[in-house]
Coordinates of C-alpha atoms in Angstrom, one line a residue:
M1 CA -86.3 98.0 -164.6
K2 CA -87.9 101.4 -164.9
F3 CA -91.1 99.7 -165.9
F4 CA -90.9 97.4 -162.9
S5 CA -90.3 100.4 -160.5
K6 CA -93.3 102.3 -162.0
L7 CA -95.4 99.2 -161.5
L8 CA -94.5 98.9 -157.9
L9 CA -95.2 102.6 -157.4
S10 CA -98.6 102.2 -159.0
I11 CA -99.4 99.2 -156.8
A12 CA -98.3 101.1 -153.7
S13 CA -100.5 104.1 -154.7
L14 CA -103.5 101.9 -155.3
S15 CA -102.9 100.3 -151.8
L16 CA -102.9 103.7 -150.2
V17 CA -106.1 104.6 -152.0
S18 CA -107.8 101.4 -150.9
L19 CA -106.9 102.2 -147.3
A20 CA -108.1 105.8 -147.4
P21 CA -111.8 105.1 -146.8
V22 CA -110.9 103.0 -143.7
Q23 CA -109.0 105.9 -142.3
V24 CA -111.8 108.4 -143.0
F25 CA -114.3 106.0 -141.5
A26 CA -112.3 105.8 -138.3
Q27 CA -112.2 109.6 -138.0
E28 CA -116.0 109.7 -138.4
D29 CA -116.7 107.2 -135.6
K30 CA -118.7 108.8 -132.8
I31 CA -118.8 108.1 -129.1
E32 CA -122.2 106.5 -128.4
I33 CA -124.0 107.7 -125.3
E34 CA -127.2 106.4 -123.8
F35 CA -129.6 108.8 -122.1
W36 CA -132.6 107.5 -120.2
F37 CA -135.5 109.8 -119.3
A38 CA -138.9 109.5 -117.7
N39 CA -142.4 110.6 -118.7
G40 CA -143.9 110.7 -122.2
G41 CA -146.0 113.2 -124.1
K42 CA -144.7 116.7 -124.1
V43 CA -141.8 115.7 -121.8
E44 CA -140.7 113.1 -124.3
E45 CA -141.0 115.6 -127.1
A46 CA -138.8 118.1 -125.2
N47 CA -136.1 115.5 -124.4
Q48 CA -135.9 114.3 -127.9
A49 CA -135.7 117.9 -129.2
I50 CA -132.8 118.7 -126.9
V51 CA -131.0 115.5 -127.9
E52 CA -131.5 116.2 -131.6
N53 CA -130.1 119.7 -131.1
F54 CA -127.0 118.3 -129.4
N55 CA -126.4 115.7 -132.0
N56 CA -126.6 118.3 -134.7
S57 CA -124.4 120.7 -132.9
Q58 CA -121.2 118.6 -133.1
D59 CA -119.8 115.5 -134.9
E60 CA -117.9 113.7 -132.1
I61 CA -120.7 112.3 -129.9
H62 CA -124.1 110.7 -130.6
V63 CA -126.7 110.5 -127.9
T64 CA -129.6 108.1 -128.0
A65 CA -132.5 109.1 -125.7
T66 CA -134.8 106.4 -124.5
F67 CA -138.2 106.8 -122.7
Q68 CA -138.4 104.5 -119.8
G69 CA -141.8 105.0 -118.3
N70 CA -142.7 107.2 -115.3
Y71 CA -140.2 108.2 -112.7
D72 CA -140.7 105.0 -110.6
E73 CA -140.5 102.7 -113.6
Q74 CA -137.4 104.5 -115.0
F75 CA -135.6 104.3 -111.7
T76 CA -136.3 100.6 -111.3
K77 CA -135.1 99.9 -114.9
T78 CA -131.9 102.0 -114.2
Q79 CA -131.2 99.9 -111.0
Q80 CA -131.7 96.7 -113.0
A81 CA -129.3 98.0 -115.8
F82 CA -126.6 98.7 -113.2
A83 CA -127.0 95.2 -111.8
A84 CA -126.5 93.9 -115.3
N85 CA -123.6 96.2 -115.9
D86 CA -125.5 97.7 -118.8
Q87 CA -126.4 101.1 -117.5
P88 CA -126.8 104.3 -119.5
E89 CA -124.2 106.9 -119.2
I90 CA -126.7 109.6 -118.4
F91 CA -130.1 109.4 -116.8
V92 CA -132.7 111.6 -115.0
I93 CA -133.6 111.0 -111.4
D94 CA -136.6 112.1 -109.4
T95 CA -135.9 113.7 -106.1
P96 CA -137.0 110.8 -103.8
Y97 CA -134.5 108.5 -105.5
L98 CA -131.4 110.7 -105.4
E99 CA -130.1 109.5 -102.0
V100 CA -131.0 105.8 -102.8
A101 CA -129.0 106.0 -106.1
N102 CA -126.1 107.6 -104.3
E103 CA -126.1 104.9 -101.5
N104 CA -126.1 102.2 -104.2
G105 CA -123.1 103.7 -105.9
M106 CA -124.9 104.7 -109.1
L107 CA -123.8 108.4 -109.3
E108 CA -120.7 110.1 -110.3
P109 CA -120.3 113.4 -108.3
I110 CA -120.2 116.3 -110.6
Q111 CA -118.8 118.9 -108.2
P112 CA -115.2 118.4 -109.5
L113 CA -116.4 118.8 -113.1
I114 CA -118.3 122.0 -112.2
E115 CA -115.2 123.4 -110.6
R116 CA -113.0 122.4 -113.5
D117 CA -115.3 124.0 -116.1
S118 CA -116.5 126.8 -113.9
E119 CA -116.4 129.5 -116.6
E120 CA -118.3 127.4 -119.1
V121 CA -120.9 126.1 -116.7
N122 CA -121.4 129.4 -114.8
F123 CA -122.9 127.7 -111.8
E124 CA -124.0 131.0 -110.2
D125 CA -126.4 131.4 -113.1
F126 CA -128.6 128.5 -111.8
I127 CA -131.7 129.8 -109.9
E128 CA -131.4 129.0 -106.2
G129 CA -134.9 127.7 -105.9
V130 CA -134.3 124.7 -108.3
L131 CA -130.9 123.6 -106.9
G132 CA -131.7 122.2 -103.4
N133 CA -132.6 118.7 -104.5
S134 CA -129.4 118.2 -106.6
Y135 CA -127.3 117.7 -103.5
V136 CA -126.7 114.7 -101.2
E137 CA -125.6 116.2 -97.9
D138 CA -123.2 119.0 -99.2
E139 CA -122.1 117.3 -102.4
L140 CA -123.5 118.2 -105.8
M141 CA -124.6 114.9 -107.5
G142 CA -126.5 116.3 -110.5
L143 CA -127.8 119.4 -112.2
P144 CA -131.4 120.7 -112.3
Y145 CA -133.0 119.6 -115.5
F146 CA -136.8 119.4 -115.9
K147 CA -137.8 121.3 -112.7
S148 CA -141.3 122.2 -111.5
T149 CA -143.5 123.3 -108.7
P150 CA -147.2 122.7 -108.3
I151 CA -149.5 125.6 -109.2
L152 CA -153.2 126.1 -109.1
Y153 CA -155.0 125.9 -112.5
V154 CA -158.3 127.8 -112.6
N155 CA -161.3 127.6 -114.9
K156 CA -161.8 131.3 -115.0
T157 CA -165.0 131.0 -117.0
L158 CA -166.5 129.3 -113.9
L159 CA -164.8 131.6 -111.4
D160 CA -166.2 134.7 -113.2
K161 CA -169.7 133.4 -112.4
T162 CA -169.0 133.8 -108.7
D163 CA -168.2 136.8 -106.6
F164 CA -164.6 135.6 -106.2
T165 CA -161.6 136.9 -108.2
L166 CA -158.1 135.5 -109.0
E167 CA -156.7 137.7 -106.2
D168 CA -159.0 136.0 -103.7
L169 CA -157.3 132.7 -104.4
G170 CA -154.1 133.8 -102.7
S171 CA -155.2 132.6 -99.2
W172 CA -156.6 129.4 -97.8
E173 CA -159.8 131.1 -96.9
G174 CA -160.3 132.7 -100.3
L175 CA -159.6 129.5 -102.2
S176 CA -162.0 127.4 -100.0
G177 CA -164.7 130.1 -100.5
A178 CA -164.2 130.0 -104.3
I179 CA -164.4 126.2 -104.3
R180 CA -167.7 126.3 -102.5
A181 CA -169.0 129.1 -104.7
I182 CA -168.2 127.2 -108.0
D183 CA -169.8 123.9 -106.9
N184 CA -173.4 123.8 -107.9
G185 CA -174.3 120.6 -106.1
D186 CA -175.1 118.9 -109.4
D187 CA -172.9 118.7 -112.4
I188 CA -170.1 121.1 -111.5
N189 CA -167.5 120.3 -108.8
G190 CA -165.7 123.0 -106.9
I191 CA -162.5 120.9 -107.4
T192 CA -161.6 117.4 -108.4
M193 CA -158.3 116.4 -106.9
H194 CA -156.7 113.1 -106.1
L195 CA -154.6 112.6 -102.9
Y196 CA -151.5 114.5 -103.7
D197 CA -148.6 114.5 -101.2
W198 CA -146.9 117.3 -103.1
I199 CA -149.8 119.7 -102.3
F200 CA -150.0 118.4 -98.7
Q201 CA -146.3 119.0 -98.1
S202 CA -146.5 122.5 -99.4
F203 CA -149.6 123.3 -97.3
L204 CA -147.9 121.7 -94.3
E205 CA -144.9 124.0 -94.7
Q206 CA -147.1 127.1 -95.2
G207 CA -148.2 126.4 -91.6
N208 CA -144.6 126.2 -90.5
G209 CA -144.7 122.4 -90.3
T210 CA -142.1 119.9 -91.7
V211 CA -142.2 116.4 -93.1
M212 CA -139.2 115.3 -91.0
N213 CA -137.4 116.8 -88.0
E214 CA -134.1 118.7 -88.6
D215 CA -131.8 115.7 -88.1
R216 CA -134.1 113.4 -90.1
T217 CA -134.6 110.9 -87.3
E218 CA -138.4 111.2 -87.2
Y219 CA -141.3 111.9 -89.5
T220 CA -143.4 114.9 -88.2
V221 CA -146.4 115.2 -90.5
N222 CA -148.8 114.6 -87.5
S223 CA -148.0 118.1 -86.1
Q224 CA -150.7 120.7 -85.7
A225 CA -149.6 122.2 -89.0
G226 CA -150.1 118.8 -90.7
V227 CA -153.6 118.3 -89.2
E228 CA -154.6 121.8 -90.4
A229 CA -153.2 121.1 -93.9
M230 CA -155.1 117.9 -94.2
D231 CA -158.3 119.4 -92.7
F232 CA -158.3 122.1 -95.3
M233 CA -159.0 119.3 -97.8
R234 CA -161.1 117.1 -95.5
E235 CA -163.7 119.8 -94.7
L236 CA -164.3 120.5 -98.4
V237 CA -164.6 116.7 -99.0
E238 CA -167.2 116.4 -96.2
E239 CA -169.1 119.2 -97.7
E240 CA -169.0 117.4 -101.1
V241 CA -167.5 120.3 -103.0
W242 CA -164.1 118.5 -103.3
K243 CA -164.3 115.3 -105.3
I244 CA -161.6 112.7 -104.7
P245 CA -161.5 110.2 -107.6
A246 CA -161.7 106.6 -106.6
G247 CA -158.4 105.0 -106.0
G248 CA -156.7 108.0 -104.4
E249 CA -153.8 108.5 -106.8
T250 CA -155.9 108.9 -110.0
G251 CA -154.4 112.1 -111.4
S252 CA -156.0 111.4 -114.8
S253 CA -159.4 111.9 -113.3
T254 CA -158.3 115.3 -112.0
F255 CA -157.2 116.4 -115.5
S256 CA -160.2 114.9 -117.3
D257 CA -162.8 116.6 -115.0
F258 CA -161.0 119.9 -115.4
S259 CA -160.6 119.5 -119.1
A260 CA -164.4 118.7 -119.4
G261 CA -165.2 122.0 -117.7
V262 CA -166.9 120.2 -114.8
S263 CA -164.4 121.2 -112.1
G264 CA -163.3 124.7 -111.2
F265 CA -159.7 124.0 -110.0
A266 CA -156.9 121.6 -110.2
F267 CA -153.5 121.5 -108.5
S268 CA -150.9 120.2 -110.9
S269 CA -147.3 120.7 -112.0
T270 CA -146.1 123.7 -114.0
A271 CA -144.9 121.0 -116.4
D272 CA -148.6 120.4 -117.3
L273 CA -149.2 124.0 -118.5
T274 CA -149.2 123.2 -122.2
N275 CA -151.6 120.3 -121.6
Y276 CA -154.0 122.5 -119.6
L277 CA -153.8 125.2 -122.3
E278 CA -154.7 122.8 -125.0
A279 CA -157.5 121.3 -122.8
A280 CA -159.0 124.7 -122.2
K281 CA -158.9 125.6 -125.8
E282 CA -160.7 122.3 -126.7
G283 CA -163.1 122.7 -123.9
G284 CA -164.0 126.3 -124.8
F285 CA -163.2 128.0 -121.4
E286 CA -160.6 130.5 -120.3
L287 CA -157.7 129.1 -118.3
S288 CA -155.9 131.0 -115.6
A289 CA -153.1 129.8 -113.2
V290 CA -152.0 131.3 -109.9
M291 CA -149.4 130.5 -107.2
L292 CA -150.4 128.2 -104.3
P293 CA -152.3 130.1 -101.6
E294 CA -150.5 131.1 -98.4
K295 CA -151.2 130.7 -94.7
E296 CA -148.6 131.8 -92.2
K297 CA -146.3 132.1 -95.2
R298 CA -146.1 131.3 -98.9
S299 CA -144.2 128.1 -99.5
V300 CA -144.0 125.5 -102.3
D301 CA -141.9 122.4 -102.7
G302 CA -139.8 122.0 -105.8
G303 CA -140.2 119.0 -107.9
G304 CA -139.1 117.5 -111.2
C305 CA -135.8 115.7 -111.9
Q306 CA -132.1 116.1 -111.9
I307 CA -129.8 115.0 -114.8
V308 CA -127.0 112.8 -113.5
L309 CA -123.8 111.1 -114.6
A310 CA -123.5 107.3 -114.1
S311 CA -120.6 106.1 -112.0
G312 CA -117.9 103.8 -113.4
L313 CA -117.5 105.3 -116.8
D314 CA -114.3 105.3 -118.7
E315 CA -112.8 108.7 -119.3
E316 CA -113.9 109.0 -122.9
H317 CA -117.5 108.3 -122.1
K318 CA -117.5 110.3 -119.0
E319 CA -116.3 113.4 -120.8
A320 CA -118.7 112.9 -123.6
A321 CA -121.6 112.4 -121.2
W322 CA -120.6 115.5 -119.3
K323 CA -120.5 117.5 -122.5
F324 CA -124.1 116.6 -123.2
I325 CA -125.2 117.5 -119.6
K326 CA -123.6 120.9 -120.0
F327 CA -125.4 121.4 -123.3
A328 CA -128.8 120.1 -122.0
T329 CA -128.8 122.5 -119.0
S330 CA -127.8 125.6 -120.9
A331 CA -130.2 128.5 -121.1
E332 CA -131.0 127.9 -124.7
Q333 CA -132.0 124.2 -124.2
N334 CA -133.8 125.0 -121.0
F335 CA -136.0 127.3 -123.1
V336 CA -136.6 124.6 -125.6
N337 CA -137.9 122.5 -122.7
L338 CA -140.1 125.1 -121.0
E339 CA -141.7 126.3 -124.2
I340 CA -142.8 122.7 -125.1
T341 CA -143.9 121.7 -121.6
G342 CA -144.2 124.6 -119.1
Y343 CA -141.3 123.3 -116.9
L344 CA -139.4 126.0 -115.0
P345 CA -136.5 128.2 -116.0
I346 CA -133.5 126.8 -114.3
R347 CA -131.1 129.7 -115.1
H348 CA -131.4 133.4 -114.6
S349 CA -130.1 133.8 -118.2
T350 CA -133.1 131.8 -119.5
V351 CA -135.5 134.5 -118.5
E352 CA -133.2 137.1 -120.2
L353 CA -133.5 135.4 -123.6
D354 CA -135.6 137.4 -126.1
E355 CA -137.4 134.2 -126.9
Y356 CA -138.5 133.8 -123.3
K357 CA -139.7 137.5 -123.0
Q358 CA -141.7 137.0 -126.2
L359 CA -143.2 133.7 -124.8
I360 CA -144.5 135.3 -121.6
E361 CA -145.8 138.3 -123.6
D362 CA -147.8 135.9 -125.8
Q363 CA -148.8 133.7 -122.9
P364 CA -148.4 135.3 -119.5
L365 CA -149.3 132.0 -117.6
Y366 CA -145.7 130.8 -118.2
K367 CA -144.6 133.6 -115.8
V368 CA -146.6 132.2 -112.9
A369 CA -144.2 129.4 -112.3
Y370 CA -141.2 131.6 -112.5
E371 CA -142.6 134.1 -110.0
Q372 CA -143.4 131.4 -107.5
L373 CA -139.8 130.3 -107.5
E374 CA -139.1 133.0 -105.0
F375 CA -141.0 130.9 -102.5
A376 CA -139.7 127.5 -103.6
G377 CA -137.5 125.2 -101.5
P378 CA -136.2 121.6 -101.8
A379 CA -138.7 118.8 -101.4
P380 CA -138.1 116.5 -98.4
Q381 CA -135.3 114.1 -99.2
H382 CA -134.4 110.8 -97.5
P383 CA -133.8 107.2 -98.7
T384 CA -137.2 106.2 -97.1
I385 CA -139.2 109.1 -98.4
Q386 CA -140.9 107.2 -101.2
E387 CA -142.0 104.4 -98.9
A388 CA -143.2 107.0 -96.4
H389 CA -145.3 108.6 -99.1
T390 CA -146.9 105.2 -99.9
I391 CA -147.8 104.8 -96.2
W392 CA -149.3 108.4 -96.1
L393 CA -151.4 107.6 -99.2
E394 CA -152.7 104.3 -97.7
E395 CA -153.6 106.0 -94.4
M396 CA -155.3 109.0 -96.2
E397 CA -157.3 106.7 -98.4
R398 CA -158.3 104.7 -95.3
M399 CA -159.4 107.9 -93.5
F400 CA -161.4 109.3 -96.5
N401 CA -163.2 105.9 -96.8
D402 CA -164.3 106.1 -93.1
L403 CA -164.6 109.8 -92.2
E404 CA -167.1 109.1 -89.4
N405 CA -164.7 107.0 -87.4
I406 CA -161.1 108.1 -88.3
S407 CA -160.0 111.6 -87.3
T408 CA -157.2 113.5 -89.2
Q409 CA -155.0 113.3 -86.1
D410 CA -155.4 109.6 -85.8
A411 CA -154.7 109.1 -89.5
L412 CA -151.5 111.2 -89.4
D413 CA -150.4 109.6 -86.1
R414 CA -150.7 106.2 -87.7
T415 CA -148.8 107.5 -90.8
V416 CA -145.9 108.7 -88.6
E417 CA -145.9 105.5 -86.5
R418 CA -145.5 103.3 -89.6
A419 CA -143.1 105.7 -91.4
N420 CA -140.8 106.0 -88.4
L421 CA -140.3 102.2 -88.5
L422 CA -138.5 102.7 -91.8
L423 CA -135.9 104.9 -90.1
N424 CA -134.9 102.2 -87.5

């Protein structure tokens, strides 16, 4: 009988041992989170680095980051994923699409989460200049993530051959004079620059103009300020010192001409800083960068993306996704991003990091974008803004292809006439 009891006890013990790995495996299960982002190259490298840092920082959640093309492609794929009920828990969203996504019920408001975790998030630490486009009306729908402004990249080697200095580039008059001085009428362009609404909008606002009226019932780019902003470019094009690549929106030609040392200037995102630094090194010329010039005032539109939380998540996945968003927007991970790409600091505490101070000591051009934040404001935001941009681009291409017959005022009037139809 004792033997039989011992046998039963042994069998029971073996059964418990056989169940142990199953119990351990269940404890090691992680919550799986999908994160979709836009843009490749350095941006993809930065996103993957932040995700790897998060996955290594804890053992409860695993985030998979997936590149989904440019901002337009990524937003389209995200819409399709929602329609198929297979959306990612987290995604980035470019400013023009924030209100559209909200109207379509794709976004989970994060204001309640910010308030609940106020001490951990420290919302007051976010730099005001990067926050504007994270709101729909007065409700916070996302957090600043990879944020940028346009800056002016300068081939200083070419500039030094003229009588102009970097300080002269701070005004419209000084910049236009330098563009003319660098152009040699042969193999060196003053500037190669595609039609870029981001630059136009900033120049428009420097003349106290606006893209839309205050109550957003009318597009207003055909104001005197709009005409003057476009004429700044048009006059240089007519003098053949500003080269517009064929096809209007060919930003790759802007970068390739500048990289080859055959163009003196290029307007581009702060996020392109590391690309331009590498291009200058390979091209054998000195790179500088300065803030956009000013007219009546200095003004620049913010850009880049917000990181947002998908609507309709169960509580477990919502909390896991929110944990990643808090991590990804911390000062330490913001630095990881800006060091790799050149995107902006989004927190005051980022610029207080020893690593950031060392970075700008080693490469002062990183500081230009941060200093320009003092003059940054939110980009125009409306559900029709992306379609309005397409209309603007079409009308500007039409004008530049027929400069003898189409005035700037006529081109912008036609832009407004067509864009206002979107509002009705």
